[in-house]
JSON list of C-alpha atoms in Angstrom, two decimals:
[
{"chain": "A", "resi": 1, "resn": "GLU", "atom": "CA", "xyz": [-82.52, -63.97, -55.32]},
{"chain": "A", "resi": 2, "resn": "PRO", "atom": "CA", "xyz": [-79.97, -61.61, -56.89]},
{"chain": "A", "resi": 3, "resn": "GLU", "atom": "CA", "xyz": [-76.45, -61.89, -55.48]},
{"chain": "A", "resi": 4, "resn": "VAL", "atom": "CA", "xyz": [-73.00, -60.33, -55.65]},
{"chain": "A", "resi": 5, "resn": "THR", "atom": "CA", "xyz": [-70.56, -62.61, -57.35]},
{"chain": "A", "resi": 6, "resn": "GLN", "atom": "CA", "xyz": [-66.81, -62.55, -57.01]},
{"chain": "A", "resi": 7, "resn": "THR", "atom": "CA", "xyz": [-63.94, -64.19, -58.90]},
{"chain": "A", "resi": 8, "resn": "PRO", "atom": "CA", "xyz": [-61.68, -65.87, -58.45]},
{"chain": "A", "resi": 9, "resn": "SER", "atom": "CA", "xyz": [-62.54, -67.58, -55.23]},
{"chain": "A", "resi": 10, "resn": "HIS", "atom": "CA", "xyz": [-58.87, -68.08, -54.50]},
{"chain": "A", "resi": 11, "resn": "GLN", "atom": "CA", "xyz": [-55.93, -66.21, -55.96]},
{"chain": "A", "resi": 12, "resn": "VAL", "atom": "CA", "xyz": [-52.30, -67.03, -55.19]},
{"chain": "A", "resi": 13, "resn": "THR", "atom": "CA", "xyz": [-49.73, -64.43, -56.29]},
{"chain": "A", "resi": 14, "resn": "GLN", "atom": "CA", "xyz": [-46.04, -63.74, -55.83]},
{"chain": "A", "resi": 15, "resn": "MET", "atom": "CA", "xyz": [-45.09, -60.74, -53.70]},
{"chain": "A", "resi": 16, "resn": "GLY", "atom": "CA", "xyz": [-44.65, -57.70, -55.85]},
{"chain": "A", "resi": 17, "resn": "GLN", "atom": "CA", "xyz": [-47.02, -58.85, -58.48]},
{"chain": "A", "resi": 18, "resn": "GLU", "atom": "CA", "xyz": [-50.27, -57.03, -59.56]},
{"chain": "A", "resi": 19, "resn": "VAL", "atom": "CA", "xyz": [-53.52, -58.66, -58.80]},
{"chain": "A", "resi": 20, "resn": "ILE", "atom": "CA", "xyz": [-57.00, -57.78, -59.96]},
{"chain": "A", "resi": 21, "resn": "LEU", "atom": "CA", "xyz": [-60.06, -58.93, -58.04]},
{"chain": "A", "resi": 22, "resn": "ARG", "atom": "CA", "xyz": [-63.36, -58.94, -59.88]},
{"chain": "A", "resi": 23, "resn": "CYS", "atom": "CA", "xyz": [-66.91, -58.46, -58.64]},
{"chain": "A", "resi": 24, "resn": "VAL", "atom": "CA", "xyz": [-70.28, -58.38, -60.39]},
{"chain": "A", "resi": 25, "resn": "PRO", "atom": "CA", "xyz": [-72.62, -56.38, -58.06]},
{"chain": "A", "resi": 26, "resn": "ILE", "atom": "CA", "xyz": [-76.34, -56.80, -57.92]},
{"chain": "A", "resi": 27, "resn": "SER", "atom": "CA", "xyz": [-77.67, -55.29, -61.10]},
{"chain": "A", "resi": 28, "resn": "ASN", "atom": "CA", "xyz": [-79.90, -52.45, -59.83]},
{"chain": "A", "resi": 29, "resn": "HIS", "atom": "CA", "xyz": [-77.36, -51.42, -57.21]},
{"chain": "A", "resi": 30, "resn": "LEU", "atom": "CA", "xyz": [-75.35, -48.31, -57.65]},
{"chain": "A", "resi": 31, "resn": "TYR", "atom": "CA", "xyz": [-73.11, -48.20, -54.53]},
{"chain": "A", "resi": 32, "resn": "PHE", "atom": "CA", "xyz": [-70.18, -50.51, -54.50]},
{"chain": "A", "resi": 33, "resn": "TYR", "atom": "CA", "xyz": [-67.72, -51.41, -51.74]},
{"chain": "A", "resi": 34, "resn": "TRP", "atom": "CA", "xyz": [-64.60, -53.40, -50.93]},
{"chain": "A", "resi": 35, "resn": "TYR", "atom": "CA", "xyz": [-63.79, -54.82, -47.65]},
{"chain": "A", "resi": 36, "resn": "ARG", "atom": "CA", "xyz": [-61.11, -57.16, -46.43]},
{"chain": "A", "resi": 37, "resn": "GLN", "atom": "CA", "xyz": [-60.62, -59.61, -43.47]},
{"chain": "A", "resi": 38, "resn": "ILE", "atom": "CA", "xyz": [-57.28, -60.74, -42.49]},
{"chain": "A", "resi": 39, "resn": "LEU", "atom": "CA", "xyz": [-57.27, -64.11, -40.92]},
{"chain": "A", "resi": 40, "resn": "GLY", "atom": "CA", "xyz": [-58.51, -63.89, -37.27]},
{"chain": "A", "resi": 41, "resn": "GLN", "atom": "CA", "xyz": [-59.33, -60.17, -37.46]},
{"chain": "A", "resi": 42, "resn": "LYS", "atom": "CA", "xyz": [-62.30, -57.96, -38.18]},
{"chain": "A", "resi": 43, "resn": "VAL", "atom": "CA", "xyz": [-63.96, -57.15, -41.54]},
{"chain": "A", "resi": 44, "resn": "GLU", "atom": "CA", "xyz": [-62.44, -53.87, -42.45]},
{"chain": "A", "resi": 45, "resn": "PHE", "atom": "CA", "xyz": [-63.68, -51.24, -44.86]},
{"chain": "A", "resi": 46, "resn": "LEU", "atom": "CA", "xyz": [-61.46, -50.41, -47.85]},
{"chain": "A", "resi": 47, "resn": "VAL", "atom": "CA", "xyz": [-63.39, -48.25, -50.22]},
{"chain": "A", "resi": 48, "resn": "SER", "atom": "CA", "xyz": [-66.83, -47.16, -51.50]},
{"chain": "A", "resi": 49, "resn": "PHE", "atom": "CA", "xyz": [-67.62, -46.19, -55.07]},
{"chain": "A", "resi": 50, "resn": "TYR", "atom": "CA", "xyz": [-70.50, -44.38, -56.58]},
{"chain": "A", "resi": 51, "resn": "ASN", "atom": "CA", "xyz": [-71.15, -42.62, -59.78]},
{"chain": "A", "resi": 52, "resn": "ASN", "atom": "CA", "xyz": [-67.77, -43.72, -61.25]},
{"chain": "A", "resi": 53, "resn": "GLU", "atom": "CA", "xyz": [-65.79, -42.25, -58.35]},
{"chain": "A", "resi": 54, "resn": "ILE", "atom": "CA", "xyz": [-64.54, -43.03, -54.98]},
{"chain": "A", "resi": 55, "resn": "SER", "atom": "CA", "xyz": [-66.92, -41.84, -52.23]},
{"chain": "A", "resi": 56, "resn": "GLU", "atom": "CA", "xyz": [-64.84, -42.74, -49.35]},
{"chain": "A", "resi": 57, "resn": "LYS", "atom": "CA", "xyz": [-61.63, -44.78, -48.53]},
{"chain": "A", "resi": 58, "resn": "SER", "atom": "CA", "xyz": [-59.95, -45.91, -45.48]},
{"chain": "A", "resi": 59, "resn": "GLU", "atom": "CA", "xyz": [-56.31, -45.55, -44.43]},
{"chain": "A", "resi": 60, "resn": "ILE", "atom": "CA", "xyz": [-55.70, -49.09, -45.68]},
{"chain": "A", "resi": 61, "resn": "PHE", "atom": "CA", "xyz": [-56.59, -47.97, -49.27]},
{"chain": "A", "resi": 62, "resn": "ASP", "atom": "CA", "xyz": [-53.22, -46.45, -50.15]},
{"chain": "A", "resi": 63, "resn": "ASP", "atom": "CA", "xyz": [-51.75, -45.72, -53.47]},
{"chain": "A", "resi": 64, "resn": "GLN", "atom": "CA", "xyz": [-51.16, -49.42, -54.14]},
{"chain": "A", "resi": 65, "resn": "PHE", "atom": "CA", "xyz": [-54.88, -49.94, -54.45]},
{"chain": "A", "resi": 66, "resn": "SER", "atom": "CA", "xyz": [-57.32, -48.73, -57.15]},
{"chain": "A", "resi": 67, "resn": "VAL", "atom": "CA", "xyz": [-60.85, -49.51, -58.11]},
{"chain": "A", "resi": 68, "resn": "GLU", "atom": "CA", "xyz": [-62.55, -49.37, -61.39]},
{"chain": "A", "resi": 69, "resn": "ARG", "atom": "CA", "xyz": [-65.91, -49.98, -63.12]},
{"chain": "A", "resi": 70, "resn": "PRO", "atom": "CA", "xyz": [-64.72, -50.92, -66.49]},
{"chain": "A", "resi": 71, "resn": "ASP", "atom": "CA", "xyz": [-68.15, -51.72, -68.02]},
{"chain": "A", "resi": 72, "resn": "GLY", "atom": "CA", "xyz": [-71.76, -51.83, -66.88]},
{"chain": "A", "resi": 73, "resn": "SER", "atom": "CA", "xyz": [-71.45, -54.88, -64.79]},
{"chain": "A", "resi": 74, "resn": "ASN", "atom": "CA", "xyz": [-68.04, -55.47, -63.32]},
{"chain": "A", "resi": 75, "resn": "PHE", "atom": "CA", "xyz": [-66.29, -53.72, -60.35]},
{"chain": "A", "resi": 76, "resn": "THR", "atom": "CA", "xyz": [-62.62, -54.43, -59.82]},
{"chain": "A", "resi": 77, "resn": "LEU", "atom": "CA", "xyz": [-60.09, -53.91, -57.15]},
{"chain": "A", "resi": 78, "resn": "LYS", "atom": "CA", "xyz": [-56.40, -53.72, -58.20]},
{"chain": "A", "resi": 79, "resn": "ILE", "atom": "CA", "xyz": [-53.39, -54.08, -56.01]},
{"chain": "A", "resi": 80, "resn": "ARG", "atom": "CA", "xyz": [-50.44, -52.83, -57.91]},
{"chain": "A", "resi": 81, "resn": "SER", "atom": "CA", "xyz": [-47.41, -54.48, -56.12]},
{"chain": "A", "resi": 82, "resn": "THR", "atom": "CA", "xyz": [-48.63, -56.93, -53.52]},
{"chain": "A", "resi": 83, "resn": "LYS", "atom": "CA", "xyz": [-47.10, -57.40, -50.13]},
{"chain": "A", "resi": 84, "resn": "LEU", "atom": "CA", "xyz": [-47.26, -60.28, -47.73]},
{"chain": "A", "resi": 85, "resn": "GLU", "atom": "CA", "xyz": [-49.59, -58.40, -45.47]},
{"chain": "A", "resi": 86, "resn": "ASP", "atom": "CA", "xyz": [-52.08, -58.01, -48.26]},
{"chain": "A", "resi": 87, "resn": "SER", "atom": "CA", "xyz": [-53.04, -61.74, -47.74]},
{"chain": "A", "resi": 88, "resn": "ALA", "atom": "CA", "xyz": [-56.70, -61.74, -46.70]},
{"chain": "A", "resi": 89, "resn": "MET", "atom": "CA", "xyz": [-60.26, -62.41, -47.82]},
{"chain": "A", "resi": 90, "resn": "TYR", "atom": "CA", "xyz": [-61.49, -59.53, -49.96]},
{"chain": "A", "resi": 91, "resn": "PHE", "atom": "CA", "xyz": [-65.26, -59.02, -49.97]},
{"chain": "A", "resi": 92, "resn": "CYS", "atom": "CA", "xyz": [-67.14, -56.95, -52.52]},
{"chain": "A", "resi": 93, "resn": "ALA", "atom": "CA", "xyz": [-70.59, -55.49, -51.55]},
{"chain": "A", "resi": 94, "resn": "SER", "atom": "CA", "xyz": [-73.26, -53.43, -53.11]},
{"chain": "A", "resi": 95, "resn": "SER", "atom": "CA", "xyz": [-76.39, -51.48, -52.09]},
{"chain": "A", "resi": 96, "resn": "GLU", "atom": "CA", "xyz": [-79.22, -49.74, -53.74]},
{"chain": "A", "resi": 97, "resn": "TYR", "atom": "CA", "xyz": [-79.34, -46.10, -54.55]},
{"chain": "A", "resi": 98, "resn": "GLY", "atom": "CA", "xyz": [-81.96, -43.64, -53.30]},
{"chain": "A", "resi": 99, "resn": "TYR", "atom": "CA", "xyz": [-82.45, -44.83, -49.66]},
{"chain": "A", "resi": 100, "resn": "ARG", "atom": "CA", "xyz": [-80.00, -43.72, -47.12]},
{"chain": "A", "resi": 101, "resn": "ASN", "atom": "CA", "xyz": [-80.44, -46.78, -44.91]},
{"chain": "A", "resi": 102, "resn": "GLN", "atom": "CA", "xyz": [-80.05, -49.63, -47.25]},
{"chain": "A", "resi": 103, "resn": "PRO", "atom": "CA", "xyz": [-78.08, -52.82, -46.35]},
{"chain": "A", "resi": 104, "resn": "GLN", "atom": "CA", "xyz": [-74.99, -53.78, -48.12]},
{"chain": "A", "resi": 105, "resn": "HIS", "atom": "CA", "xyz": [-75.07, -57.17, -49.72]},
{"chain": "A", "resi": 106, "resn": "PHE", "atom": "CA", "xyz": [-71.85, -59.18, -49.84]},
{"chain": "A", "resi": 107, "resn": "GLY", "atom": "CA", "xyz": [-70.28, -61.59, -52.13]},
{"chain": "A", "resi": 108, "resn": "ASP", "atom": "CA", "xyz": [-68.61, -64.82, -50.97]},
{"chain": "A", "resi": 109, "resn": "GLY", "atom": "CA", "xyz": [-65.09, -63.24, -51.15]},
{"chain": "A", "resi": 110, "resn": "THR", "atom": "CA", "xyz": [-61.75, -63.86, -52.91]},
{"chain": "A", "resi": 111, "resn": "ARG", "atom": "CA", "xyz": [-59.08, -65.43, -50.73]},
{"chain": "A", "resi": 112, "resn": "LEU", "atom": "CA", "xyz": [-55.78, -63.80, -51.76]},
{"chain": "A", "resi": 113, "resn": "SER", "atom": "CA", "xyz": [-52.63, -65.38, -50.76]},
{"chain": "A", "resi": 114, "resn": "ILE", "atom": "CA", "xyz": [-49.30, -63.63, -51.24]},
{"chain": "A", "resi": 115, "resn": "LEU", "atom": "CA", "xyz": [-46.31, -65.88, -51.40]},
{"chain": "B", "resi": 1, "resn": "ASP", "atom": "CA", "xyz": [-59.66, -48.85, -32.03]},
{"chain": "B", "resi": 2, "resn": "GLN", "atom": "CA", "xyz": [-62.77, -50.82, -31.27]},
{"chain": "B", "resi": 3, "resn": "GLN", "atom": "CA", "xyz": [-65.73, -48.68, -32.12]},
{"chain": "B", "resi": 4, "resn": "VAL", "atom": "CA", "xyz": [-68.04, -51.87, -32.34]},
{"chain": "B", "resi": 5, "resn": "LYS", "atom": "CA", "xyz": [-67.48, -54.58, -29.75]},
{"chain": "B", "resi": 6, "resn": "GLN", "atom": "CA", "xyz": [-68.89, -58.04, -29.45]},
{"chain": "B", "resi": 7, "resn": "ASN", "atom": "CA", "xyz": [-67.43, -59.25, -26.24]},
{"chain": "B", "resi": 8, "resn": "SER", "atom": "CA", "xyz": [-68.62, -62.91, -26.51]},
{"chain": "B", "resi": 9, "resn": "PRO", "atom": "CA", "xyz": [-66.58, -64.86, -29.03]},
{"chain": "B", "resi": 10, "resn": "SER", "atom": "CA", "xyz": [-68.96, -67.80, -28.71]},
{"chain": "B", "resi": 11, "resn": "LEU", "atom": "CA", "xyz": [-72.32, -68.80, -27.53]},
{"chain": "B", "resi": 12, "resn": "SER", "atom": "CA", "xyz": [-74.04, -72.23, -27.33]},
{"chain": "B", "resi": 13, "resn": "VAL", "atom": "CA", "xyz": [-77.81, -72.67, -27.12]},
{"chain": "B", "resi": 14, "resn": "GLN", "atom": "CA", "xyz": [-80.23, -75.55, -27.14]},
{"chain": "B", "resi": 15, "resn": "GLU", "atom": "CA", "xyz": [-82.50, -75.89, -30.16]},
{"chain": "B", "resi": 16, "resn": "GLY", "atom": "CA", "xyz": [-85.85, -74.19, -29.58]},
{"chain": "B", "resi": 17, "resn": "ARG", "atom": "CA", "xyz": [-84.50, -71.71, -26.93]},
{"chain": "B", "resi": 18, "resn": "ILE", "atom": "CA", "xyz": [-83.69, -68.06, -27.42]},
{"chain": "B", "resi": 19, "resn": "SER", "atom": "CA", "xyz": [-80.29, -66.91, -28.60]},
{"chain": "B", "resi": 20, "resn": "ILE", "atom": "CA", "xyz": [-79.20, -63.48, -27.53]},
{"chain": "B", "resi": 21, "resn": "LEU", "atom": "CA", "xyz": [-76.20, -61.94, -29.19]},
{"chain": "B", "resi": 22, "resn": "ASN", "atom": "CA", "xyz": [-74.87, -58.60, -27.80]},
{"chain": "B", "resi": 23, "resn": "CYS", "atom": "CA", "xyz": [-73.02, -55.71, -29.31]},
{"chain": "B", "resi": 24, "resn": "ASP", "atom": "CA", "xyz": [-71.71, -52.47, -27.82]},
{"chain": "B", "resi": 25, "resn": "TYR", "atom": "CA", "xyz": [-70.56, -49.34, -29.66]},
{"chain": "B", "resi": 26, "resn": "THR", "atom": "CA", "xyz": [-68.66, -46.13, -28.69]},
{"chain": "B", "resi": 27, "resn": "ASN", "atom": "CA", "xyz": [-69.34, -43.75, -31.52]},
{"chain": "B", "resi": 28, "resn": "SER", "atom": "CA", "xyz": [-72.41, -41.72, -30.84]},
{"chain": "B", "resi": 29, "resn": "MET", "atom": "CA", "xyz": [-72.47, -40.66, -34.55]},
{"chain": "B", "resi": 30, "resn": "PHE", "atom": "CA", "xyz": [-73.52, -44.19, -35.65]},
{"chain": "B", "resi": 31, "resn": "ASP", "atom": "CA", "xyz": [-77.19, -44.09, -36.77]},
{"chain": "B", "resi": 32, "resn": "TYR", "atom": "CA", "xyz": [-77.60, -47.27, -38.58]},
{"chain": "B", "resi": 33, "resn": "PHE", "atom": "CA", "xyz": [-76.92, -50.73, -37.26]},
{"chain": "B", "resi": 34, "resn": "LEU", "atom": "CA", "xyz": [-76.98, -54.19, -38.97]},
{"chain": "B", "resi": 35, "resn": "TRP", "atom": "CA", "xyz": [-76.50, -57.83, -38.11]},
{"chain": "B", "resi": 36, "resn": "TYR", "atom": "CA", "xyz": [-74.95, -60.24, -40.56]},
{"chain": "B", "resi": 37, "resn": "LYS", "atom": "CA", "xyz": [-74.58, -63.95, -40.46]},
{"chain": "B", "resi": 38, "resn": "LYS", "atom": "CA", "xyz": [-71.53, -65.74, -41.87]},
{"chain": "B", "resi": 39, "resn": "TYR", "atom": "CA", "xyz": [-70.99, -69.31, -42.77]},
{"chain": "B", "resi": 40, "resn": "PRO", "atom": "CA", "xyz": [-67.58, -70.66, -43.45]},
{"chain": "B", "resi": 41, "resn": "ALA", "atom": "CA", "xyz": [-66.34, -69.99, -46.95]},
{"chain": "B", "resi": 42, "resn": "GLU", "atom": "CA", "xyz": [-69.24, -67.57, -47.60]},
{"chain": "B", "resi": 43, "resn": "GLY", "atom": "CA", "xyz": [-69.59, -63.89, -47.45]},
{"chain": "B", "resi": 44, "resn": "PRO", "atom": "CA", "xyz": [-71.60, -62.16, -44.69]},
{"chain": "B", "resi": 45, "resn": "THR", "atom": "CA", "xyz": [-75.42, -62.40, -45.31]},
{"chain": "B", "resi": 46, "resn": "PHE", "atom": "CA", "xyz": [-77.56, -59.55, -44.20]},
{"chain": "B", "resi": 47, "resn": "LEU", "atom": "CA", "xyz": [-80.06, -60.44, -41.47]},
{"chain": "B", "resi": 48, "resn": "ILE", "atom": "CA", "xyz": [-81.70, -57.36, -39.97]},
{"chain": "B", "resi": 49, "resn": "SER", "atom": "CA", "xyz": [-81.04, -53.76, -39.47]},
{"chain": "B", "resi": 50, "resn": "ILE", "atom": "CA", "xyz": [-82.30, -50.87, -37.23]},
{"chain": "B", "resi": 51, "resn": "SER", "atom": "CA", "xyz": [-82.17, -47.16, -37.55]},
{"chain": "B", "resi": 52, "resn": "SER", "atom": "CA", "xyz": [-81.15, -44.98, -34.54]},
{"chain": "B", "resi": 53, "resn": "ILE", "atom": "CA", "xyz": [-84.62, -43.54, -34.51]},
{"chain": "B", "resi": 54, "resn": "LYS", "atom": "CA", "xyz": [-86.07, -46.91, -33.39]},
{"chain": "B", "resi": 55, "resn": "ASP", "atom": "CA", "xyz": [-85.50, -49.07, -30.52]},
{"chain": "B", "resi": 56, "resn": "LYS", "atom": "CA", "xyz": [-86.80, -52.37, -31.89]},
{"chain": "B", "resi": 57, "resn": "ASN", "atom": "CA", "xyz": [-87.14, -54.11, -35.34]},
{"chain": "B", "resi": 58, "resn": "GLU", "atom": "CA", "xyz": [-88.56, -57.50, -35.84]},
{"chain": "B", "resi": 59, "resn": "ASP", "atom": "CA", "xyz": [-88.31, -59.83, -38.75]},
{"chain": "B", "resi": 60, "resn": "GLY", "atom": "CA", "xyz": [-89.79, -63.30, -38.30]},
{"chain": "B", "resi": 61, "resn": "ARG", "atom": "CA", "xyz": [-87.60, -65.13, -35.59]},
{"chain": "B", "resi": 62, "resn": "PHE", "atom": "CA", "xyz": [-85.15, -62.29, -35.46]},
{"chain": "B", "resi": 63, "resn": "THR", "atom": "CA", "xyz": [-85.42, -59.16, -33.43]},
{"chain": "B", "resi": 64, "resn": "VAL", "atom": "CA", "xyz": [-82.91, -56.37, -32.91]},
{"chain": "B", "resi": 65, "resn": "PHE", "atom": "CA", "xyz": [-83.09, -54.10, -29.83]},
{"chain": "B", "resi": 66, "resn": "LEU", "atom": "CA", "xyz": [-81.23, -50.81, -29.73]},
{"chain": "B", "resi": 67, "resn": "ASN", "atom": "CA", "xyz": [-80.54, -48.99, -26.42]},
{"chain": "B", "resi": 68, "resn": "LYS", "atom": "CA", "xyz": [-78.96, -45.75, -27.50]},
{"chain": "B", "resi": 69, "resn": "SER", "atom": "CA", "xyz": [-78.26, -44.44, -24.01]},
{"chain": "B", "resi": 70, "resn": "ALA", "atom": "CA", "xyz": [-76.33, -47.56, -23.19]},
{"chain": "B", "resi": 71, "resn": "LYS", "atom": "CA", "xyz": [-74.82, -47.71, -26.67]},
{"chain": "B", "resi": 72, "resn": "HIS", "atom": "CA", "xyz": [-75.98, -51.30, -26.87]},
{"chain": "B", "resi": 73, "resn": "LEU", "atom": "CA", "xyz": [-77.84, -53.44, -29.26]},
{"chain": "B", "resi": 74, "resn": "SER", "atom": "CA", "xyz": [-78.76, -57.07, -29.19]},
{"chain": "B", "resi": 75, "resn": "LEU", "atom": "CA", "xyz": [-80.12, -59.69, -31.66]},
{"chain": "B", "resi": 76, "resn": "HIS", "atom": "CA", "xyz": [-82.69, -62.17, -30.34]},
{"chain": "B", "resi": 77, "resn": "ILE", "atom": "CA", "xyz": [-83.33, -65.34, -32.24]},
{"chain": "B", "resi": 78, "resn": "VAL", "atom": "CA", "xyz": [-86.54, -67.22, -31.21]},
{"chain": "B", "resi": 79, "resn": "PRO", "atom": "CA", "xyz": [-86.72, -70.17, -31.52]},
{"chain": "B", "resi": 80, "resn": "SER", "atom": "CA", "xyz": [-83.09, -71.06, -32.32]},
{"chain": "B", "resi": 81, "resn": "GLN", "atom": "CA", "xyz": [-82.59, -73.73, -34.93]},
{"chain": "B", "resi": 82, "resn": "PRO", "atom": "CA", "xyz": [-79.51, -75.77, -35.71]},
{"chain": "B", "resi": 83, "resn": "GLY", "atom": "CA", "xyz": [-79.28, -74.09, -39.08]},
{"chain": "B", "resi": 84, "resn": "ASP", "atom": "CA", "xyz": [-78.70, -70.74, -37.24]},
{"chain": "B", "resi": 85, "resn": "SER", "atom": "CA", "xyz": [-75.27, -72.02, -36.21]},
{"chain": "B", "resi": 86, "resn": "ALA", "atom": "CA", "xyz": [-72.97, -69.46, -37.84]},
{"chain": "B", "resi": 87, "resn": "VAL", "atom": "CA", "xyz": [-70.77, -66.45, -36.89]},
{"chain": "B", "resi": 88, "resn": "TYR", "atom": "CA", "xyz": [-72.90, -63.29, -36.31]},
{"chain": "B", "resi": 89, "resn": "PHE", "atom": "CA", "xyz": [-71.33, -59.85, -36.92]},
{"chain": "B", "resi": 90, "resn": "CYS", "atom": "CA", "xyz": [-72.73, -56.55, -35.61]},
{"chain": "B", "resi": 91, "resn": "ALA", "atom": "CA", "xyz": [-72.02, -53.58, -37.84]},
{"chain": "B", "resi": 92, "resn": "ALA", "atom": "CA", "xyz": [-72.63, -49.81, -37.80]},
{"chain": "B", "resi": 93, "resn": "SER", "atom": "CA", "xyz": [-72.35, -46.91, -39.98]},
{"chain": "B", "resi": 94, "resn": "VAL", "atom": "CA", "xyz": [-71.75, -43.29, -39.47]},
{"chain": "B", "resi": 95, "resn": "GLY", "atom": "CA", "xyz": [-74.54, -40.71, -40.14]},
{"chain": "B", "resi": 96, "resn": "GLY", "atom": "CA", "xyz": [-74.43, -39.43, -43.64]},
{"chain": "B", "resi": 97, "resn": "SER", "atom": "CA", "xyz": [-72.30, -42.24, -44.99]},
{"chain": "B", "resi": 98, "resn": "GLN", "atom": "CA", "xyz": [-73.54, -44.60, -47.63]},
{"chain": "B", "resi": 99, "resn": "GLY", "atom": "CA", "xyz": [-70.97, -47.13, -46.57]},
{"chain": "B", "resi": 100, "resn": "ASN", "atom": "CA", "xyz": [-67.99, -47.58, -44.34]},
{"chain": "B", "resi": 101, "resn": "LEU", "atom": "CA", "xyz": [-69.51, -50.23, -42.14]},
{"chain": "B", "resi": 102, "resn": "ILE", "atom": "CA", "xyz": [-67.63, -50.69, -38.94]},
{"chain": "B", "resi": 103, "resn": "PHE", "atom": "CA", "xyz": [-67.77, -54.42, -37.94]},
{"chain": "B", "resi": 104, "resn": "GLY", "atom": "CA", "xyz": [-67.37, -56.19, -34.64]},
{"chain": "B", "resi": 105, "resn": "LYS", "atom": "CA", "xyz": [-65.28, -59.26, -34.28]},
{"chain": "B", "resi": 106, "resn": "GLY", "atom": "CA", "xyz": [-68.14, -61.58, -34.44]},
{"chain": "B", "resi": 107, "resn": "THR", "atom": "CA", "xyz": [-69.86, -64.23, -32.14]},
{"chain": "B", "resi": 108, "resn": "LYS", "atom": "CA", "xyz": [-69.88, -67.81, -33.07]},
{"chain": "B", "resi": 109, "resn": "LEU", "atom": "CA", "xyz": [-73.30, -69.21, -32.25]},
{"chain": "B", "resi": 110, "resn": "SER", "atom": "CA", "xyz": [-73.75, -72.98, -31.93]},
{"chain": "B", "resi": 111, "resn": "VAL", "atom": "CA", "xyz": [-77.35, -74.35, -31.67]},
{"chain": "B", "resi": 112, "resn": "LYS", "atom": "CA", "xyz": [-77.46, -77.83, -30.39]},
{"chain": "B", "resi": 113, "resn": "PRO", "atom": "CA", "xyz": [-80.31, -80.21, -31.38]}
]
């Protein structure tokens, strides 16, 4: 069964450094998403992406964050200058195009630890 | 801001019995609801969904019920199996949105042999 893959599984970074989280969505999917889950808290929406542009973003997704689809398969989340509070699990998800009510399928996440 | 609430942090059920997980929501604009299952160190796995135009959707052992007037949905698992032990998340999306799932905090289900 096709799945969303994320790399790395765990990223440790010094505060203030840039970090790029990578995702390969399911191949026939055209909607892409990033969510995060801080330890002990809910899964929170960050951003959705379609047709090479951001469709929607949350208040969390400020100027420190950016997303990109650099080629036909990868979808990346960049945090420019990491803060301690960016430590969380980051989940990538994707869904099909063409049907309004299609479920999002999630990857296994990247655990980001900011020191 | 808790638009989606799962008030039971945990639930324990005997193998073979029914598991009922509950979810309440406050935003009347939600028109698509989903249940995800999550094992430790894995991402949420989609289980079942329901559109707001329906009140029931069934898939094998899993049934989701939606009561729009009460702003309540539930997931029934019959019969429960030990492999169903996981954290279950309720999620909802706003009409017109392709994304922006709003998640509940989750309910940890333990199915005992």
